[in-house]
Short mmCIF file of C-alpha atoms in Angstrom, two decimals:
data_model
loop_
_atom_site.label_atom_id
_atom_site.label_comp_id
_atom_site.label_asym_id
_atom_site.label_seq_id
_atom_site.Cartn_x
_atom_site.Cartn_y
_atom_site.Cartn_z
CA UNK E 201 25.11 4.87 19.30
CA UNK E 202 24.84 4.14 23.02
CA UNK E 203 23.10 5.59 26.05
CA UNK E 204 24.20 9.09 25.19
CA UNK E 205 22.46 8.81 21.82
CA UNK E 206 19.12 9.55 23.42
CA UNK E 207 20.18 13.09 24.26
CA UNK E 208 23.36 13.95 22.34
CA UNK E 209 23.18 15.50 18.91
CA UNK E 210 25.76 16.81 16.53
CA UNK E 211 26.09 20.42 15.50
CA UNK E 212 23.05 21.11 13.29
CA UNK E 213 23.20 21.54 9.54
CA UNK E 214 20.51 22.56 7.08
CA UNK E 215 19.48 19.90 4.54
CA UNK E 216 16.63 20.45 2.11
CA UNK E 217 15.05 23.15 4.26
CA UNK E 218 15.18 21.02 7.42
CA UNK E 219 17.64 21.36 10.27
CA UNK E 220 19.59 18.10 10.38
CA UNK E 221 21.05 16.58 13.56
CA UNK E 222 23.14 13.42 13.56
CA UNK E 223 22.16 11.44 16.64
CA UNK E 224 24.33 8.39 16.02
CA UNK E 225 25.49 6.02 13.32
CA UNK E 226 22.54 5.45 11.02
CA UNK E 227 20.16 7.73 12.96
CA UNK E 228 19.49 11.29 11.79
CA UNK E 229 16.89 13.79 13.00
CA UNK E 230 15.42 16.33 10.55
CA UNK E 231 13.56 19.28 12.09
CA UNK E 232 11.11 21.05 9.78
CA UNK E 233 11.85 24.52 11.07
CA UNK E 234 13.75 27.43 9.51
CA UNK E 235 17.44 27.48 10.33
CA UNK E 236 18.24 29.94 13.15
CA UNK E 237 19.47 33.35 12.00
CA UNK E 238 23.21 34.04 12.09
CA UNK E 239 24.48 34.58 15.61
CA UNK E 240 21.58 32.76 17.29
CA UNK E 241 22.65 29.17 16.65
CA UNK E 242 23.36 27.07 19.76
CA UNK E 243 27.02 26.50 20.68
CA UNK E 244 28.75 23.59 18.92
CA UNK E 245 27.83 20.26 20.46
CA UNK E 246 24.69 21.53 22.22
CA UNK E 247 21.23 20.18 21.42
CA UNK E 248 18.53 22.48 20.03
CA UNK E 249 15.66 23.43 22.35
CA UNK E 250 12.86 20.84 22.48
CA UNK E 251 10.10 21.40 19.93
CA UNK E 252 6.33 21.09 20.42
CA UNK E 253 4.73 17.66 20.72
CA UNK E 254 3.83 17.43 17.05
CA UNK E 255 3.90 14.18 15.07
CA UNK E 256 7.23 12.52 14.34
CA UNK E 257 7.79 10.47 11.19
CA UNK E 258 9.98 7.41 11.79
CA UNK E 259 11.41 6.72 8.32
CA UNK E 260 13.26 3.40 7.91
CA UNK E 261 14.79 3.21 4.39
CA UNK E 262 15.82 0.31 2.21
CA UNK E 263 19.38 -1.03 2.25
CA UNK E 264 21.80 1.48 0.75
CA UNK E 265 19.27 4.30 0.39
CA UNK E 266 20.84 7.64 -0.51
CA UNK E 267 19.67 11.01 0.88
CA UNK E 268 18.64 12.27 -2.56
CA UNK E 269 16.35 9.25 -2.97
CA UNK E 270 14.72 9.92 0.40
CA UNK E 271 13.99 13.53 -0.58
CA UNK E 272 10.92 12.37 -2.56
CA UNK E 273 9.40 11.02 0.64
CA UNK E 274 10.28 14.15 2.58
CA UNK E 275 8.32 16.05 -0.07
CA UNK E 276 5.43 13.59 0.14
CA UNK E 277 5.08 14.36 3.85
CA UNK E 278 5.84 18.07 3.60
CA UNK E 279 2.19 19.03 4.13
CA UNK E 280 2.06 17.33 7.53
CA UNK E 281 4.71 19.54 9.19
CA UNK E 282 6.21 16.44 10.78
CA UNK E 283 9.81 16.22 11.85
CA UNK E 284 11.58 13.12 10.55
CA UNK E 285 13.78 10.57 12.30
CA UNK E 286 15.63 8.50 9.69
CA UNK E 287 16.85 5.11 10.94
CA UNK E 288 19.08 3.32 8.43
CA UNK E 289 19.84 -0.41 8.33
CA UNK E 290 23.34 -1.75 7.68
CA UNK E 291 24.15 -5.03 5.96
CA UNK E 292 25.90 -6.28 9.11
CA UNK E 293 22.68 -5.89 11.10
CA UNK E 294 20.88 -8.11 8.61
CA UNK E 295 23.61 -10.75 8.44
CA UNK E 296 24.02 -10.91 12.24
CA UNK E 297 20.53 -10.42 13.74
CA UNK E 298 21.74 -10.08 17.34
CA UNK E 299 23.30 -6.77 16.32
CA UNK E 300 19.99 -5.67 14.84
CA UNK E 301 18.29 -6.50 18.15
CA UNK E 302 20.80 -4.29 19.97
CA UNK E 303 20.24 -1.59 17.35
CA UNK E 304 16.46 -1.89 17.69
CA UNK E 305 16.74 -1.47 21.46
CA UNK E 306 18.88 1.65 20.98
CA UNK E 307 16.36 3.17 18.57
CA UNK E 308 13.57 2.53 21.07
CA UNK E 309 15.72 4.23 23.69
CA UNK E 310 16.04 7.29 21.47
CA UNK E 311 12.28 7.37 20.86
CA UNK E 312 11.67 7.14 24.62
CA UNK E 313 14.06 10.02 25.38
CA UNK E 314 12.72 13.34 26.62
CA UNK E 315 12.95 14.89 23.16
CA UNK E 316 10.60 12.37 21.54
CA UNK E 317 8.69 10.59 24.34
CA UNK E 318 5.51 12.69 24.12
CA UNK E 319 5.23 12.78 20.34
CA UNK E 320 2.72 10.82 18.21
CA UNK E 321 4.48 8.56 15.70
CA UNK E 322 3.93 7.61 12.10
CA UNK E 323 6.16 4.73 10.95
CA UNK E 324 7.16 4.33 7.28
CA UNK E 325 9.32 1.29 6.46
CA UNK E 326 10.88 0.28 3.15
CA UNK E 327 12.10 -3.23 2.33
CA UNK E 328 14.77 -4.20 4.89
CA UNK E 329 13.72 -1.24 7.03
CA UNK E 330 10.70 -3.37 7.88
CA UNK E 331 13.13 -6.00 9.20
CA UNK E 332 14.71 -3.48 11.59
CA UNK E 333 11.28 -2.33 12.74
CA UNK E 334 10.37 -5.97 13.31
CA UNK E 335 13.42 -6.34 15.55
CA UNK E 336 12.25 -3.29 17.46
CA UNK E 337 8.95 -5.11 18.03
CA UNK E 338 10.87 -8.09 19.39
CA UNK E 339 12.60 -5.82 21.93
CA UNK E 340 9.23 -4.28 22.74
CA UNK E 341 7.62 -7.69 23.31
CA UNK E 342 10.32 -8.60 25.82
CA UNK E 343 9.44 -5.58 27.98
CA UNK E 344 5.85 -4.81 27.03
CA UNK E 345 5.12 -2.82 30.19
CA UNK E 346 8.05 -0.47 29.62
CA UNK E 347 7.12 0.22 25.99
CA UNK E 348 3.34 0.33 26.37
CA UNK E 349 3.31 4.06 25.66
CA UNK E 350 5.35 3.53 22.50
CA UNK E 351 2.66 1.19 21.12
CA UNK E 352 -0.05 3.75 21.92
CA UNK E 353 1.94 6.58 20.32
CA UNK E 354 2.04 4.90 16.89
CA UNK E 355 -0.94 6.38 15.02
CA UNK E 356 -0.24 4.71 11.67
CA UNK E 357 2.33 2.52 9.94
CA UNK E 358 3.25 2.31 6.25
CA UNK E 359 5.12 -0.56 4.55
CA UNK E 360 6.65 -0.04 1.12
CA UNK E 361 8.03 -3.17 -0.63
CA UNK E 362 8.07 -5.30 2.51
CA UNK E 363 10.23 -8.41 2.03
CA UNK E 364 7.97 -11.38 2.75
CA UNK E 365 8.91 -15.00 2.17
CA UNK E 366 11.94 -17.25 2.35
CA UNK E 367 15.54 -16.56 3.24
CA UNK E 368 16.31 -16.87 -0.46
CA UNK E 369 14.16 -13.83 -1.22
CA UNK E 370 16.09 -11.85 1.39
CA UNK E 371 19.35 -13.06 -0.15
CA UNK E 372 18.18 -11.87 -3.57
CA UNK E 373 17.61 -8.39 -2.17
CA UNK E 374 21.03 -8.21 -0.53
CA UNK E 375 22.69 -9.40 -3.74
CA UNK E 376 20.99 -6.67 -5.76
CA UNK E 377 22.32 -4.02 -3.39
CA UNK E 378 25.85 -5.30 -2.69
CA UNK E 379 26.92 -6.34 -6.19
CA UNK E 380 24.21 -6.30 -8.88
CA UNK E 381 26.66 -7.64 -11.48
CA UNK E 382 27.40 -10.67 -9.27
CA UNK E 383 23.90 -11.02 -7.88
CA UNK E 384 23.68 -14.80 -8.38
CA UNK E 385 27.03 -15.48 -6.72
CA UNK E 386 26.28 -13.19 -3.77
CA UNK E 387 22.88 -14.83 -3.32
CA UNK E 388 24.44 -18.31 -3.16
CA UNK E 389 27.11 -17.14 -0.72
CA UNK E 390 24.51 -15.57 1.58
CA UNK E 391 22.34 -18.70 1.50
CA UNK E 392 25.39 -20.79 2.40
CA UNK E 393 26.21 -18.38 5.22
CA UNK E 394 22.62 -18.52 6.55
CA UNK E 395 22.75 -22.32 6.42
CA UNK E 396 26.07 -22.59 8.26
CA UNK E 397 25.10 -20.04 10.92
CA UNK E 398 21.43 -21.01 11.05
CA UNK E 399 21.29 -20.88 14.85
CA UNK E 400 22.53 -17.28 14.81
CA UNK E 401 20.54 -16.07 11.78
CA UNK E 402 17.48 -17.95 10.53
CA UNK E 403 16.56 -19.17 14.01
CA UNK E 404 16.44 -15.52 15.11
CA UNK E 405 14.68 -14.30 11.96
CA UNK E 406 11.78 -16.76 12.31
CA UNK E 407 10.45 -15.68 15.75
CA UNK E 408 10.60 -12.04 14.64
CA UNK E 409 8.59 -12.84 11.50
CA UNK E 410 5.98 -14.73 13.53
CA UNK E 411 5.71 -11.78 15.90
CA UNK E 412 5.08 -9.44 12.98
CA UNK E 413 2.01 -11.47 11.98
CA UNK E 414 0.54 -10.76 15.41
CA UNK E 415 1.93 -7.21 15.46
CA UNK E 416 1.12 -5.50 18.78
CA UNK E 417 0.49 -2.19 16.98
CA UNK E 418 -3.20 -1.99 16.10
CA UNK E 419 -3.05 1.45 14.43
CA UNK E 420 -4.17 1.75 10.78
CA UNK E 421 -1.68 0.47 8.20
CA UNK E 422 -0.92 1.04 4.52
CA UNK E 423 0.95 -1.38 2.25
CA UNK E 424 2.58 -0.55 -1.11
CA UNK E 425 3.66 -3.52 -3.26
CA UNK E 426 3.79 -4.92 -6.79
CA UNK E 427 3.21 -8.29 -8.43
CA UNK E 428 6.60 -8.44 -10.15
CA UNK E 429 8.72 -7.90 -7.01
CA UNK E 430 11.16 -10.83 -6.89
CA UNK E 431 11.98 -10.01 -3.26
CA UNK E 432 8.44 -10.57 -2.05
CA UNK E 433 6.05 -13.50 -1.97
CA UNK E 434 2.94 -11.57 -3.03
CA UNK E 435 0.62 -14.36 -1.92
CA UNK E 436 2.25 -14.37 1.49
CA UNK E 437 2.00 -10.58 1.79
CA UNK E 438 -1.69 -10.57 0.85
CA UNK E 439 -2.26 -13.33 3.42
CA UNK E 440 -0.52 -11.15 6.02
CA UNK E 441 -2.75 -8.19 5.12
CA UNK E 442 -5.87 -10.34 5.43
CA UNK E 443 -4.62 -11.69 8.78
CA UNK E 444 -4.24 -8.14 10.11
CA UNK E 445 -7.71 -7.18 8.88
CA UNK E 446 -9.23 -10.16 10.68
CA UNK E 447 -7.49 -8.96 13.84
CA UNK E 448 -9.30 -5.62 13.46
CA UNK E 449 -6.49 -3.52 11.97
CA UNK E 450 -7.71 -0.99 9.40
CA UNK E 451 -5.46 -1.87 6.44
CA UNK E 452 -5.26 -0.03 3.13
CA UNK E 453 -3.11 -1.24 0.24
CA UNK E 454 -1.94 -0.15 -3.20
CA UNK E 455 -0.73 -2.83 -5.57
CA UNK E 456 0.68 -2.48 -9.08
CA UNK E 457 1.09 -5.20 -11.70
CA UNK E 458 4.49 -3.75 -12.62
CA UNK E 459 6.70 -1.48 -10.57
CA UNK E 460 10.10 -1.28 -8.85
CA UNK E 461 11.08 -2.62 -5.45
CA UNK E 462 11.25 0.39 -3.09
CA UNK E 463 10.78 2.60 -6.14
CA UNK E 464 7.00 2.87 -6.51
CA UNK E 465 7.04 6.62 -5.96
CA UNK E 466 9.31 6.99 -9.00
CA UNK E 467 7.29 4.67 -11.25
CA UNK E 468 3.83 5.78 -10.11
CA UNK E 469 4.24 9.19 -8.41
CA UNK E 470 0.66 10.42 -8.66
CA UNK E 471 -0.91 7.15 -7.56
CA UNK E 472 1.59 6.78 -4.72
CA UNK E 473 1.00 10.28 -3.42
CA UNK E 474 -2.78 9.90 -3.69
CA UNK E 475 -2.76 6.64 -1.71
CA UNK E 476 -0.48 8.13 0.95
CA UNK E 477 -2.56 11.33 1.22
CA UNK E 478 -5.80 9.35 1.54
CA UNK E 479 -4.24 7.24 4.27
CA UNK E 480 -3.06 10.27 6.23
CA UNK E 481 -6.49 11.88 5.90
CA UNK E 482 -8.07 8.69 7.23
CA UNK E 483 -6.17 9.07 10.50
CA UNK E 484 -8.92 11.36 11.73
CA UNK E 485 -8.30 10.74 15.42
CA UNK E 486 -4.66 11.86 15.32
CA UNK E 487 -2.90 15.23 14.93
CA UNK E 488 -1.69 14.06 11.50
CA UNK E 489 -4.89 15.06 9.74
CA UNK E 490 -4.92 18.50 11.33
CA UNK E 491 -1.46 19.15 9.89
CA UNK E 492 -2.44 18.38 6.29
#
């Protein structure tokens, strides 16, 4: 995905009732509109006509998320009539943060393109997706004047199973995804890698994490998490939530004693949907509520 990614889209396909456009590697745009009737589709390689300035959901999944797993969240937001921009995270972007910074800058470029620049945003991050969003904030902080409108466009942000804590916790998560049967070995290898390449990994992670604590986005936030999540320091996450509240951010949260990392909607579907719906309804000053 390069400069052309902000305007170029693949030939559309219909997925789950939404028209799907591949913008670039890891970035897919889902338009919640009926597919065009036969004979009226745009020529291959051309972009569809711009839609109205309605809210756009920026969905940033967990590592290795499959489309069928994301369908539950598409359904959860179906009442809002939002289009969805899915931004995936690759393992290489986590292991070599400079690539994730480049990726974050490219995603910001897409969101600032003519197709999306005027649209209110709702951000929903899962697990390592929060890491990629954090890298986007780093890019934003380096050119705050340029991205001032982006900050103002974010009307709410949701964090599901945010990874908070040490590098070891992040290594645990990667091990569970890459090779669950060799999780311990993979975790030790990743920790060794992070130690050897500390200047290129941990030393880049840390400033991004510090920036997240003073997140420039003051829109209301919602956190989903559980006490038995081995990938998250629950005490640290609750401290982060309290820090945001003291800064004046309206934060809601839903915690379970037992659940599944990035799988709360499967374990607790009714409670998850109720918390999400209440959060969306609380965004009374944005177009999101009007779409419910």
